[in-house]
Short mmCIF file of C-alpha atoms in Angstrom, two decimals:
data_model
loop_
_atom_site.label_atom_id
_atom_site.label_comp_id
_atom_site.label_asym_id
_atom_site.label_seq_id
_atom_site.Cartn_x
_atom_site.Cartn_y
_atom_site.Cartn_z
CA MET A 1 74.79 -99.47 50.30
CA PHE A 2 76.23 -98.18 53.30
CA PHE A 3 77.19 -94.30 54.75
CA ILE A 4 79.70 -92.93 56.29
CA LYS A 5 79.16 -90.31 58.26
CA LEU A 6 82.11 -87.56 58.06
CA LYS A 7 82.99 -84.02 59.32
CA VAL A 8 83.20 -81.15 56.60
CA LYS A 9 84.96 -78.20 56.69
CA GLY A 10 85.65 -75.49 54.29
CA TYR A 11 84.61 -72.28 52.35
CA LEU A 12 82.71 -70.37 49.91
CA LYS A 13 84.73 -67.34 48.95
CA ASN A 14 83.61 -64.17 46.76
CA LEU A 15 86.65 -63.47 45.87
CA THR A 16 85.46 -61.11 43.50
CA GLU A 17 83.81 -59.19 46.26
CA ASN A 18 85.91 -60.21 49.56
CA THR A 19 83.31 -62.15 51.78
CA GLU A 20 83.20 -65.70 52.86
CA ASP A 21 80.59 -68.22 54.13
CA LEU A 22 82.17 -70.26 55.91
CA ILE A 23 80.93 -74.65 56.25
CA ASP A 24 81.54 -76.65 59.64
CA THR A 25 79.03 -79.51 59.50
CA LYS A 26 78.51 -83.11 59.30
CA ALA A 27 77.84 -85.04 56.69
CA ILE A 28 76.73 -88.18 55.07
CA LYS A 29 78.89 -90.11 52.16
CA ASN A 30 77.67 -92.35 50.06
CA SER A 31 80.59 -94.12 47.32
CA ASN A 32 80.66 -90.72 45.26
CA ILE A 33 77.83 -88.30 47.03
CA ILE A 34 78.37 -86.38 50.02
CA SER A 35 75.12 -84.69 51.63
CA TYR A 36 75.00 -81.69 54.17
CA ILE A 37 73.06 -78.96 55.73
CA ILE A 38 73.49 -75.62 56.23
CA ASP A 39 71.37 -73.35 57.45
CA ASP A 40 68.09 -76.25 56.60
CA THR A 41 69.60 -75.51 52.73
CA LYS A 42 70.71 -79.60 51.49
CA TYR A 43 74.22 -79.33 49.84
CA LYS A 44 74.60 -82.72 47.71
CA ILE A 45 77.81 -83.01 45.67
CA ILE A 46 78.27 -85.81 43.46
CA ILE A 47 82.32 -86.20 42.64
CA ASP A 48 83.39 -88.00 38.85
CA LYS A 49 86.53 -88.11 37.84
CA ASN A 50 86.80 -85.24 36.31
CA LYS A 51 83.61 -83.18 36.92
CA ILE A 52 81.71 -82.20 39.61
CA THR A 53 77.89 -81.70 40.66
CA LEU A 54 76.86 -79.23 42.94
CA LEU A 55 73.02 -79.39 44.30
CA ARG A 56 71.30 -77.01 46.89
CA GLU A 57 67.98 -76.84 47.27
CA ASN A 58 65.21 -74.96 50.64
CA ASN A 59 61.95 -73.99 50.53
CA GLU A 60 63.32 -71.22 47.89
CA PHE A 61 65.14 -72.12 45.38
CA THR A 62 67.20 -75.10 44.04
CA HIS A 63 70.86 -74.81 42.18
CA GLY A 64 72.58 -77.24 40.27
CA MET A 65 76.31 -76.42 38.84
CA LEU A 66 78.30 -78.68 36.95
CA PHE A 67 81.77 -77.98 36.95
CA GLU A 68 84.77 -79.68 34.60
CA GLU A 69 87.98 -78.14 34.59
CA ASN A 70 88.05 -75.40 31.96
CA LYS A 71 84.98 -75.85 30.32
CA THR A 72 81.70 -73.62 30.54
CA ASN A 73 77.84 -74.81 31.70
CA LYS A 74 75.18 -74.05 32.27
CA SER A 75 73.54 -73.57 35.84
CA GLU A 76 69.97 -73.32 36.64
CA TYR A 77 68.59 -71.70 39.85
CA TYR A 78 65.39 -71.95 39.63
CA LEU A 79 62.78 -69.87 42.56
CA LYS A 80 60.17 -71.64 43.65
CA GLU A 81 57.57 -69.30 45.07
CA SER A 82 57.13 -67.08 41.63
CA ASN A 83 58.00 -70.26 39.62
CA TYR A 84 60.72 -68.88 37.79
CA SER A 85 64.47 -70.04 36.47
CA LEU A 86 67.69 -68.28 36.04
CA GLU A 87 70.48 -69.50 34.08
CA PHE A 88 73.80 -68.86 34.27
CA ASN A 89 76.95 -70.16 32.67
CA ILE A 90 79.74 -70.86 35.05
CA LEU A 91 83.45 -71.07 33.41
CA THR A 92 85.18 -73.60 35.56
CA GLU A 93 88.48 -71.96 36.61
CA LYS A 94 90.59 -74.76 38.80
CA LEU A 95 89.07 -78.42 39.95
CA ILE A 96 90.81 -80.34 42.15
CA ILE A 97 90.00 -83.74 43.55
CA ASP A 98 91.25 -85.62 46.10
CA LYS A 99 90.40 -88.03 48.46
CA ASN A 100 89.64 -86.34 51.55
CA LYS A 101 89.31 -82.69 49.43
CA ILE A 102 86.96 -80.39 46.60
CA ASP A 103 89.01 -77.53 45.45
CA ILE A 104 87.05 -75.37 42.53
CA THR A 105 87.45 -72.33 40.97
CA TYR A 106 84.72 -70.52 39.44
CA LYS A 107 83.71 -67.99 37.76
CA ILE A 108 79.98 -66.48 36.94
CA ILE A 109 79.86 -65.17 33.41
CA GLU A 110 77.25 -62.99 33.28
CA SER A 111 78.61 -60.81 36.80
CA ASN A 112 81.97 -61.57 36.67
CA ASN A 113 81.95 -62.43 39.50
CA ILE A 114 85.07 -65.59 40.36
CA TYR A 115 84.27 -68.03 43.66
CA ASN A 116 86.32 -70.35 45.39
CA TYR A 117 84.58 -73.63 46.51
CA VAL A 118 86.52 -75.65 49.17
CA LEU A 119 85.35 -78.95 50.84
CA GLU A 120 87.65 -81.07 53.29
CA SER A 121 86.21 -84.21 54.90
CA SER A 122 88.10 -85.29 58.09
CA ASP A 123 87.90 -88.93 59.36
CA ASN A 124 84.45 -91.01 59.76
CA LEU A 125 82.70 -90.06 62.91
#
């Protein structure tokens, strides 16, 4: 087992509200898993052939999302302090998995908000 250090850039755009969070950090890749940290939140992306699992965690919450193109999956957002879970339904409208790029467009059914998550990795550091 070995780790590869990568530079990752990208963004999470809320297409409905026209907001954008930029991603520009270092990551570690271990076979099909990419991990990085932004603002004390850990991100773990598990890449399968035609699906992606995105796990986010910090001191306040854990959130797991599964993306499969043209499918709706349940997503759990767990608030640690109040010991409370919220469940969302996520419809993956587009899922592109390339060697160095992930591009996901998805919709949160309950809010009708549409997001575009793009992550590109550059060569080893």
